[in-house]
mmCIF file of C-alpha atoms in Angstrom:
data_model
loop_
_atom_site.group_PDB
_atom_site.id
_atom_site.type_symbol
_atom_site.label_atom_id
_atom_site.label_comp_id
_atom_site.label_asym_id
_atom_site.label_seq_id
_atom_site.Cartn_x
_atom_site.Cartn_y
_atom_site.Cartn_z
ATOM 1 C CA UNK A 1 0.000 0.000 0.000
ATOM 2 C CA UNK A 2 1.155 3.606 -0.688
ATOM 3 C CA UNK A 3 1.875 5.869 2.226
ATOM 4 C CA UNK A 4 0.243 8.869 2.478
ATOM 5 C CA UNK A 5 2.416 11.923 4.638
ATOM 6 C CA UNK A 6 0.263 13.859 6.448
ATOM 7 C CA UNK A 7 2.016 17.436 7.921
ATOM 8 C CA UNK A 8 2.407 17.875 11.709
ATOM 9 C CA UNK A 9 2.627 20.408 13.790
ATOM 10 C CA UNK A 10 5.330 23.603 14.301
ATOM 11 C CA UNK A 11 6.077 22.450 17.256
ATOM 12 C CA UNK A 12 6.952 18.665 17.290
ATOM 13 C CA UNK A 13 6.919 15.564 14.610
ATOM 14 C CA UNK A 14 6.246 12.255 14.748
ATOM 15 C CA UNK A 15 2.321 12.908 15.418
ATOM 16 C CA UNK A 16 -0.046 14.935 12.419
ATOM 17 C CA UNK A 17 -2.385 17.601 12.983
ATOM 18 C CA UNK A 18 -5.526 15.935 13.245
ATOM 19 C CA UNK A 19 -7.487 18.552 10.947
ATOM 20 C CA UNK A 20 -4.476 17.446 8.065
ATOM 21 C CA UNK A 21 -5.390 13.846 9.328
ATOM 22 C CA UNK A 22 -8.961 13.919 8.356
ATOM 23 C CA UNK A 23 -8.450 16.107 5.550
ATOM 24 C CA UNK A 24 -5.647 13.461 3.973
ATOM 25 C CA UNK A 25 -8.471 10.237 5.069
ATOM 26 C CA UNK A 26 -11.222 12.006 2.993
ATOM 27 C CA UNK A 27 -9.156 12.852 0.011
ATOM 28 C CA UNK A 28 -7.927 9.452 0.022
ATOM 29 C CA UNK A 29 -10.997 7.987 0.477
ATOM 30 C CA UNK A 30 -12.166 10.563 -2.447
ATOM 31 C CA UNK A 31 -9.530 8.712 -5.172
ATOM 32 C CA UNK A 32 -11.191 5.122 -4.349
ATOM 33 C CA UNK A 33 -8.122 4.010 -1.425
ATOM 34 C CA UNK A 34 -8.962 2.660 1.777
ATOM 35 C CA UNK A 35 -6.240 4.054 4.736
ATOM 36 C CA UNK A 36 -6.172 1.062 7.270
ATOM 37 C CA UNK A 37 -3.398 1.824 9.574
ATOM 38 C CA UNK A 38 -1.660 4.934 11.151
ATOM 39 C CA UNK A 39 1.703 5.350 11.480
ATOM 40 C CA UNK A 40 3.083 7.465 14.743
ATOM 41 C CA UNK A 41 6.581 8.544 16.501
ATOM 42 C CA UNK A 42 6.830 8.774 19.925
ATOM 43 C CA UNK A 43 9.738 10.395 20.251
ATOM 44 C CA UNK A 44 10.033 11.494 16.598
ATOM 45 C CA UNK A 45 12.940 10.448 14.656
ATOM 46 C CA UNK A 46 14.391 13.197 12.872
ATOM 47 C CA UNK A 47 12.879 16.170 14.896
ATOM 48 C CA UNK A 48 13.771 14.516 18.440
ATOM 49 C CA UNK A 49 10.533 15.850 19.667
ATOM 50 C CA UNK A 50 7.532 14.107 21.532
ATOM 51 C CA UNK A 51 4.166 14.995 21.188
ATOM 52 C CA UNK A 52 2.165 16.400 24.173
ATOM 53 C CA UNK A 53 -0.450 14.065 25.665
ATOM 54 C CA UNK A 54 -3.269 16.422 24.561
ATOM 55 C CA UNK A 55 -2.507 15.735 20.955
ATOM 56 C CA UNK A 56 -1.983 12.246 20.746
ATOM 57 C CA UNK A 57 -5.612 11.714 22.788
ATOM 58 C CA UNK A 58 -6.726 14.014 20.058
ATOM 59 C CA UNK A 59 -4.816 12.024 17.336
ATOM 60 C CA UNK A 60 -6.299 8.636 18.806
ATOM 61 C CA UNK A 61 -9.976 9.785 18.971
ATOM 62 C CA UNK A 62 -9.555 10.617 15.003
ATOM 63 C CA UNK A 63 -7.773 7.318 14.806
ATOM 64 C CA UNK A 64 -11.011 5.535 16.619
ATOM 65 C CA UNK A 65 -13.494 7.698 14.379
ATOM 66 C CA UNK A 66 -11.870 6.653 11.332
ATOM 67 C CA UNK A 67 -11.490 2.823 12.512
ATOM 68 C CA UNK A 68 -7.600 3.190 11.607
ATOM 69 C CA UNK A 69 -5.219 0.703 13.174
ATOM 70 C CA UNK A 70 -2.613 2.935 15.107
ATOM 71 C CA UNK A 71 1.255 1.850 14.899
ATOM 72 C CA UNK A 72 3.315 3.430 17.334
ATOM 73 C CA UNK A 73 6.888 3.318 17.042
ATOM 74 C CA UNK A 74 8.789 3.700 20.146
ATOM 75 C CA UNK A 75 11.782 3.020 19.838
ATOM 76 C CA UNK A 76 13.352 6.039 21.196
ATOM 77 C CA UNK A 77 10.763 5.812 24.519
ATOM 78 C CA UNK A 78 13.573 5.015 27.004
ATOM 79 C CA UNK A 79 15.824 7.641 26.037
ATOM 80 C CA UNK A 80 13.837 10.832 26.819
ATOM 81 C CA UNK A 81 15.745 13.669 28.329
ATOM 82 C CA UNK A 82 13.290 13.891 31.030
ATOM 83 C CA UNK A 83 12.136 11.014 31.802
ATOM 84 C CA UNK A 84 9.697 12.314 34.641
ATOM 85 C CA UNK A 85 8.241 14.034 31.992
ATOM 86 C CA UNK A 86 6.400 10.491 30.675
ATOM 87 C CA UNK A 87 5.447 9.364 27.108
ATOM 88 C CA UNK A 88 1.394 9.230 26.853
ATOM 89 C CA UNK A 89 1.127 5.929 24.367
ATOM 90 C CA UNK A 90 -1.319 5.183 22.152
ATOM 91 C CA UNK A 91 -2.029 2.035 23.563
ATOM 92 C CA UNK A 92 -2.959 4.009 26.696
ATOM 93 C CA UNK A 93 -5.779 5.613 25.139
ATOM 94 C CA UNK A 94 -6.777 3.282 22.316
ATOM 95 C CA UNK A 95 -5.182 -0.164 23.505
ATOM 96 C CA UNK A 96 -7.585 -2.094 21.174
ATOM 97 C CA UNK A 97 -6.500 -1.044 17.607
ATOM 98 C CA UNK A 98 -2.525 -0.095 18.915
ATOM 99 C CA UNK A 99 0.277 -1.904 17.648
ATOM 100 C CA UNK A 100 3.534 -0.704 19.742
ATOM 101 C CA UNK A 101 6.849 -1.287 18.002
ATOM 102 C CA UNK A 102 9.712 -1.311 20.044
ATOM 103 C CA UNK A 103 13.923 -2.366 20.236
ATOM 104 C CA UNK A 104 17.635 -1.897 21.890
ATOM 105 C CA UNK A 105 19.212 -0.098 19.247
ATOM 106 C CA UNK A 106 18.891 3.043 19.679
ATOM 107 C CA UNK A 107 18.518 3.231 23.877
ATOM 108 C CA UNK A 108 21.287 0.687 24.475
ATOM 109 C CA UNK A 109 23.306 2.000 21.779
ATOM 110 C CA UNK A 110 23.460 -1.790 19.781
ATOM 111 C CA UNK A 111 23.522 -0.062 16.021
ATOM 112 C CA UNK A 112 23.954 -3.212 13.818
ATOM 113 C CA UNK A 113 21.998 -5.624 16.395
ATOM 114 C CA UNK A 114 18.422 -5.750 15.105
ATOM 115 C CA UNK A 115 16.421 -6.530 18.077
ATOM 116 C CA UNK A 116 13.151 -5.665 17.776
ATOM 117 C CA UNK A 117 9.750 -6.108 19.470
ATOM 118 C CA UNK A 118 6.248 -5.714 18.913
ATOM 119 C CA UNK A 119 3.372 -5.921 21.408
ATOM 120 C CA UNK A 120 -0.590 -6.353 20.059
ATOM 121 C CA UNK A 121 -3.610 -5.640 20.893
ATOM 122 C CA UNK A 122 -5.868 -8.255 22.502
ATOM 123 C CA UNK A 123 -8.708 -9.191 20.757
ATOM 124 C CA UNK A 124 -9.621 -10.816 17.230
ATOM 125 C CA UNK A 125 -7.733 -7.624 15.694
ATOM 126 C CA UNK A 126 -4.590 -8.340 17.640
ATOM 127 C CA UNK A 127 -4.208 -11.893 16.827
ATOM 128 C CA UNK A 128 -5.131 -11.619 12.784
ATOM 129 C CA UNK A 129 -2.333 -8.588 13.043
ATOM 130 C CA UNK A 130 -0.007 -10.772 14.874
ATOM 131 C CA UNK A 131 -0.705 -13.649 12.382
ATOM 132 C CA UNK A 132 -0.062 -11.271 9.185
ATOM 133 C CA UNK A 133 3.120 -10.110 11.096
ATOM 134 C CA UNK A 134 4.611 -13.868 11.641
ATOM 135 C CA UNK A 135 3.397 -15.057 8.330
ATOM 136 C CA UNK A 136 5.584 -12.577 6.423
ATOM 137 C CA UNK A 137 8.355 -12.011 9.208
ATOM 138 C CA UNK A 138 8.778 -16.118 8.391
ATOM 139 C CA UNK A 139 9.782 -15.529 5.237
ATOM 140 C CA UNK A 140 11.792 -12.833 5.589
ATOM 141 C CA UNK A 141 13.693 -13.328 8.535
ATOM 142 C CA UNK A 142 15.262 -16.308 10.436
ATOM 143 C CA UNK A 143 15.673 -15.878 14.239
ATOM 144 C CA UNK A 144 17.975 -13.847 16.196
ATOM 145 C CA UNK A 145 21.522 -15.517 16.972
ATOM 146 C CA UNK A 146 21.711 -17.238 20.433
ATOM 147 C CA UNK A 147 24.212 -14.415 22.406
ATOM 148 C CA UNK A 148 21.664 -11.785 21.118
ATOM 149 C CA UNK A 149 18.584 -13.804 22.079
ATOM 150 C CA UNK A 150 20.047 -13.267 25.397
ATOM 151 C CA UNK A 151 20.991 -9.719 25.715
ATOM 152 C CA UNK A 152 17.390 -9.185 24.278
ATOM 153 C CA UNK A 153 16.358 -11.097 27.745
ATOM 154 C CA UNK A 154 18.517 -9.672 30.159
ATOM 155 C CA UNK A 155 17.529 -6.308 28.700
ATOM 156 C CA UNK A 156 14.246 -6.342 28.221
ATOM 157 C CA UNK A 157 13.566 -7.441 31.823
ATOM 158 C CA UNK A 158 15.145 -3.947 32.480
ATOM 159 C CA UNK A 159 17.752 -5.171 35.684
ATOM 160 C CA UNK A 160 18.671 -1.846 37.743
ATOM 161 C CA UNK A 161 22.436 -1.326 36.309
ATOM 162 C CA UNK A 162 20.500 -1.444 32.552
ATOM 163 C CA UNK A 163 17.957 1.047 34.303
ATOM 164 C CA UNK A 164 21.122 3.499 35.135
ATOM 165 C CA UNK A 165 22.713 3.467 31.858
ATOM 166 C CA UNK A 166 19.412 4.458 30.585
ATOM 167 C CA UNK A 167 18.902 7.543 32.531
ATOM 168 C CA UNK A 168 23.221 8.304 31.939
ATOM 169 C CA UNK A 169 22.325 8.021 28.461
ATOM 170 C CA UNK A 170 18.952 9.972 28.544
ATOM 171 C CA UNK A 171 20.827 12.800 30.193
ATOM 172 C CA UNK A 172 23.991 12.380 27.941
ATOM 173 C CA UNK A 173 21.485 12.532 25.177
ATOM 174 C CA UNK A 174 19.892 15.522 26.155
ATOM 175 C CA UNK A 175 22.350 17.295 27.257
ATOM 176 C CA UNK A 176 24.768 17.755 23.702
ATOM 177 C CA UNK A 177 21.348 17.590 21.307
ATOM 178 C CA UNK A 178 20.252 21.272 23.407
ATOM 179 C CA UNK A 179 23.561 22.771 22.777
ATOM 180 C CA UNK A 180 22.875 21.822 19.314
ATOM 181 C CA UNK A 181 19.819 23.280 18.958
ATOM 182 C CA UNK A 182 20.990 26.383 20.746
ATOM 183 C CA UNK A 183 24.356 26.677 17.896
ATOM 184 C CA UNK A 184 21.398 26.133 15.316
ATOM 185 C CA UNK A 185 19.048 29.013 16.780
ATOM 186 C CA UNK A 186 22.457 31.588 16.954
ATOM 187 C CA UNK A 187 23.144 30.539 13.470
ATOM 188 C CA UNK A 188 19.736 31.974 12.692
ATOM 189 C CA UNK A 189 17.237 28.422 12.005
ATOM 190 C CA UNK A 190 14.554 27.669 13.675
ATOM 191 C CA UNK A 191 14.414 24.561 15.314
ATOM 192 C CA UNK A 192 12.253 22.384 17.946
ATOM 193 C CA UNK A 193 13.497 22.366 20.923
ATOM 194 C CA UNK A 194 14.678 18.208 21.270
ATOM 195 C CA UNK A 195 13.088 16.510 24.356
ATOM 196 C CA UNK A 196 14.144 12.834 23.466
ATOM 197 C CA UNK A 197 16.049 10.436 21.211
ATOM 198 C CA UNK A 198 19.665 12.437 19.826
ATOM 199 C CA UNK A 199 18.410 14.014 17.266
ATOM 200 C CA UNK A 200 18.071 17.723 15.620
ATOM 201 C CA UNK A 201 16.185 19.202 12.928
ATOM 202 C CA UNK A 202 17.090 22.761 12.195
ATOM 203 C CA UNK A 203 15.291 24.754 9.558
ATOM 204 C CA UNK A 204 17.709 27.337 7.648
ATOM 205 C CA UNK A 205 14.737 28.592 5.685
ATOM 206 C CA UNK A 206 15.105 32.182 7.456
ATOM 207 C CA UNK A 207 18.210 32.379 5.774
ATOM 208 C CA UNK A 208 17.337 31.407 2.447
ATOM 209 C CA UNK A 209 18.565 34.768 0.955
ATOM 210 C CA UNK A 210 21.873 34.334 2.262
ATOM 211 C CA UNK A 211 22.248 30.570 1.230
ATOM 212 C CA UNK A 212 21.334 31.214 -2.278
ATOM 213 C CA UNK A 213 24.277 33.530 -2.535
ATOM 214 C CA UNK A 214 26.258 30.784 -1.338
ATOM 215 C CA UNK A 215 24.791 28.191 -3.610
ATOM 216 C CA UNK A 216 22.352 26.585 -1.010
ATOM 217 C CA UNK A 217 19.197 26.168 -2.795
ATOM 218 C CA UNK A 218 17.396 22.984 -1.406
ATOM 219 C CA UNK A 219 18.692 20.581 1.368
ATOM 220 C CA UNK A 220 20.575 18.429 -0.842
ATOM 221 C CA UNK A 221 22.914 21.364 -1.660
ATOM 222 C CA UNK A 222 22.632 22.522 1.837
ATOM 223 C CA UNK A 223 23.807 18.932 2.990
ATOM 224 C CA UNK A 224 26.701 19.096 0.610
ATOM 225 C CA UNK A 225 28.054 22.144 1.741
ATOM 226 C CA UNK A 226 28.678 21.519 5.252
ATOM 227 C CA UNK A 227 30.306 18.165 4.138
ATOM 228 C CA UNK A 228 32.475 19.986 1.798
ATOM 229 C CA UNK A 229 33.482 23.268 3.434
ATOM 230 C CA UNK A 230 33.317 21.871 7.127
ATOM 231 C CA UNK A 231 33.614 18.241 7.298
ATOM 232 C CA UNK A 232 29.974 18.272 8.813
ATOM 233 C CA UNK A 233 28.258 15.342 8.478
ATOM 234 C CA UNK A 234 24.066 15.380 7.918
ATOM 235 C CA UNK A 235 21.307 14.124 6.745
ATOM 236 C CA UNK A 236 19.439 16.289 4.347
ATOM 237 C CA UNK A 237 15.853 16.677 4.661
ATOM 238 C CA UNK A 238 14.658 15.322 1.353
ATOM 239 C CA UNK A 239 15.972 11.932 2.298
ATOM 240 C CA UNK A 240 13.691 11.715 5.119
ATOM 241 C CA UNK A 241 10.801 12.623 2.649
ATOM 242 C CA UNK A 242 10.549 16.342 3.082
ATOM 243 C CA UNK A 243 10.173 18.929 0.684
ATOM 244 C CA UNK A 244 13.626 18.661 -1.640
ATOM 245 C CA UNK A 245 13.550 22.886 -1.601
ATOM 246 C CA UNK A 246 13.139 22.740 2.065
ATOM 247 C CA UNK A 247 16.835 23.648 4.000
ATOM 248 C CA UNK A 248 16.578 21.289 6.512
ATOM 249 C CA UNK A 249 18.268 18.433 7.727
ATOM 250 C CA UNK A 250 19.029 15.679 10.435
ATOM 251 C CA UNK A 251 21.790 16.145 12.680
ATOM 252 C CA UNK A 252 22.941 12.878 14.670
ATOM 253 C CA UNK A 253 24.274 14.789 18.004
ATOM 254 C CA UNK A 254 24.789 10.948 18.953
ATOM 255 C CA UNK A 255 27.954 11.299 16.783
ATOM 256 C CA UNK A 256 29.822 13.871 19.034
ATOM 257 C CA UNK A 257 30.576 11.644 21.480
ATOM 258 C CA UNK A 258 34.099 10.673 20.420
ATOM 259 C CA UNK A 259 35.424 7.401 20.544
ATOM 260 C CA UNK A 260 34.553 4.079 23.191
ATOM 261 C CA UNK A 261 36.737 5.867 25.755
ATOM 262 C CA UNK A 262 34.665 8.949 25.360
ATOM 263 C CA UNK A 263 31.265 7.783 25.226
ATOM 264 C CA UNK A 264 32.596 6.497 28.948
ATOM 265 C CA UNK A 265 33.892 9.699 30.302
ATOM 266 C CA UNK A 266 30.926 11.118 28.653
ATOM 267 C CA UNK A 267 27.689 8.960 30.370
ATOM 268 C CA UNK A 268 29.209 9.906 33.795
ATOM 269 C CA UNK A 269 30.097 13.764 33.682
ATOM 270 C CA UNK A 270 28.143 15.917 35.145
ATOM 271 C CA UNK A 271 28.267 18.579 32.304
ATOM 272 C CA UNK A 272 29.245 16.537 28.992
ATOM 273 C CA UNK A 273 29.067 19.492 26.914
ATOM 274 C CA UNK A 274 32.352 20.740 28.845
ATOM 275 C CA UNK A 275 34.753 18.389 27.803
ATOM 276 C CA UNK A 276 37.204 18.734 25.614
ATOM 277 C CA UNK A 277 36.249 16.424 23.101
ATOM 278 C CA UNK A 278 32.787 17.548 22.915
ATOM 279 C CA UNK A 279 33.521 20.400 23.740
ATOM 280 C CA UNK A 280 35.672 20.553 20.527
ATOM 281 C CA UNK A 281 32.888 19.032 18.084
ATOM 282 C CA UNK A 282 30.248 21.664 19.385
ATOM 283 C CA UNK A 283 33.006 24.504 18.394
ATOM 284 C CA UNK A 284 33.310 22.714 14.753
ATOM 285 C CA UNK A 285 29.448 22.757 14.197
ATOM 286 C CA UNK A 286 28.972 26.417 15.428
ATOM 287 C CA UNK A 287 32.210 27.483 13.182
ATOM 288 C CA UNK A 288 30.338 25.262 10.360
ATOM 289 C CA UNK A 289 27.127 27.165 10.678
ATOM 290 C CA UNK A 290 29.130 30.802 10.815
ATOM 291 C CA UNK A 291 30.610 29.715 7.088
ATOM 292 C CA UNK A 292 27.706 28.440 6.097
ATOM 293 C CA UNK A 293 25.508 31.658 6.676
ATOM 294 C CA UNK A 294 27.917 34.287 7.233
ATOM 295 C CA UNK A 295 27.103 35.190 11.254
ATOM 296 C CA UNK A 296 29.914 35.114 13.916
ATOM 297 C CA UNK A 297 29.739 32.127 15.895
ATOM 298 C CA UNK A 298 28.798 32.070 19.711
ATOM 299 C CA UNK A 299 31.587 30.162 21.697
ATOM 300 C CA UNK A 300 30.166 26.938 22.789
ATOM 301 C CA UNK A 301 31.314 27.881 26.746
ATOM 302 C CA UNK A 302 28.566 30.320 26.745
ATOM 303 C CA UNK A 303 26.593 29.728 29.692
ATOM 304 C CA UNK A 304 23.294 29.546 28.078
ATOM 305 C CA UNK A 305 24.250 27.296 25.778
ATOM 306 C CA UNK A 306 23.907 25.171 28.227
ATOM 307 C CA UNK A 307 20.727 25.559 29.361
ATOM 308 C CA UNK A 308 17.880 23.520 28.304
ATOM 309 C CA UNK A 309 16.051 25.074 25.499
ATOM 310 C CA UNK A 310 12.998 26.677 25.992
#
């Protein structure tokens, strides 16, 4: 079936406006397609944002209106800056058409292990979802090698040191991805704040004028430059299926970490953003962001850099 992107709101992705919802279910119902299933981010990967509780109750009442099956992906639940702040789930508020999807990648940091999990509704629904799901996972996939069968265990029954270097990570997380946001908004882009996951999503559209005389058009060119004048790594917008004129892009803050030694020092200081090594990669991005637009940097010890965004 053909996916149909619906826009969300100014201030955080991975959940649509639920006017745009309705509007995109009509017109699609209009050309003679029938939308089964809704697909949500909780946190969003790229913005690193999480929908307020108010909007994902209003999301799920469209979703029960509509009869739409509601997939929420959240995969990036356990690494939320603030993790008193909660994650309202869809399967809290419509637990008999939610499918959650879940995994270790991203909050244990196992890139390359694919360990994934997905929990159904009960009910008929559930079970002729969960039989779909098998019937195809059986013939696309084998079964997970024994050592990772169990680390999936041992991690998913969430023991108290795994607990820890969750919340070391959640605040190692949060930490670097505001003082990226915060070299973004100096540089002149507008940005969500990030409240989970280690991701930014900075808008340069403000500066549009200034880009073009630069030769920064769309976010493909946009993407290009940093990589060529800087040595910044991103990932441009379009590739994420936003508009290709748009200028913005996904930045990883997960890379500034520096090496395994690093990471270490880095999940136990009390202010990661103040060492040297990070310290060092914030500079690079903020000098990146002064070539690429023309504005003097702000030096990355500025005090509310390190604040959390507002």
């Amino acid at each position: 079936k053909r996916a149909v992107a619906v826009p969300v709101p100014e201030d955080c992705g991975g959940v649509p406006e639920p006017a745009a919802l309705r509007a995109a279910i009509d017109r699609s119902r209009a050309a003679g397609r029938t939308p089964a299933s809704l697909v949500l981010t909780l946190p969003d990967n790229p913005t690193g944002t999480l929908a307020p509780p108010a909007l994902v109750r209003e999301i799920c009442e469209v979703a029960r209106a509509e009869d739409l099956v509601v997939v929420s992906d959240e995969i990036y639940r356990d690494v939320l800056h603030d993790p008193a702040g909660g994650c309202l789930s869809p399967a809290e508020v419509v637990p008999e058409r939610t499918v959650v999807t879940t995994g270790l990648s991203k909050s244990l940091g196992l890139g390359g292990w694919r360990i994934g999990a997905a929990r159904f509704p009960d009910g008929d629904l559930g079970r002729r979802l969960r039989a779909g799901v098998v019937s195809a996972a059986s013939e696309l996939w084998s079964t997970l090698a024994g050592p990772m069968q169990h680390v999936a265990a041992y991690a998913f029954a969430e023991p108290p040191e795994v607990a820890e270097r969750l919340r070391a990570a959640a605040r190692l997380h949060g930490a670097v991805a505001r003082a990226v946001h915060r070299i973004a908004l100096d540089a002149g882009a507008v940005c969500r704040p990030p409240t989970g996951g280690f991701y930014v999503y900075p808008d340069f559209g403000p500066l549009r004028a200034e880009l073009a005389a630069r030769g920064v058009t769309d976010s493909a060119s946009l993407a290009r430059r940093l990589l060529d004048e800087s040595g910044v790594v991103v990932l441009a917008g379009h590739l994420l299926g936003d508009a290709p004129d748009a200028l913005r892009f996904k930045a990883a803050t997960s890379l500034l970490y520096g090496d395994e030694r690093g990471q270490a020092e880095a999940l136990t200081a009390d202010d990661p953003v103040r060492l040297p090594h990070i310290a060092g990669q914030l500079t690079r991005i903020a000098d990146a962001f002064a070539e690429l637009t023309g504005r003097r940097p702000v030096p990355v010890s500025a005090p509310d850099l390190l604040e959390p965004s507002r």
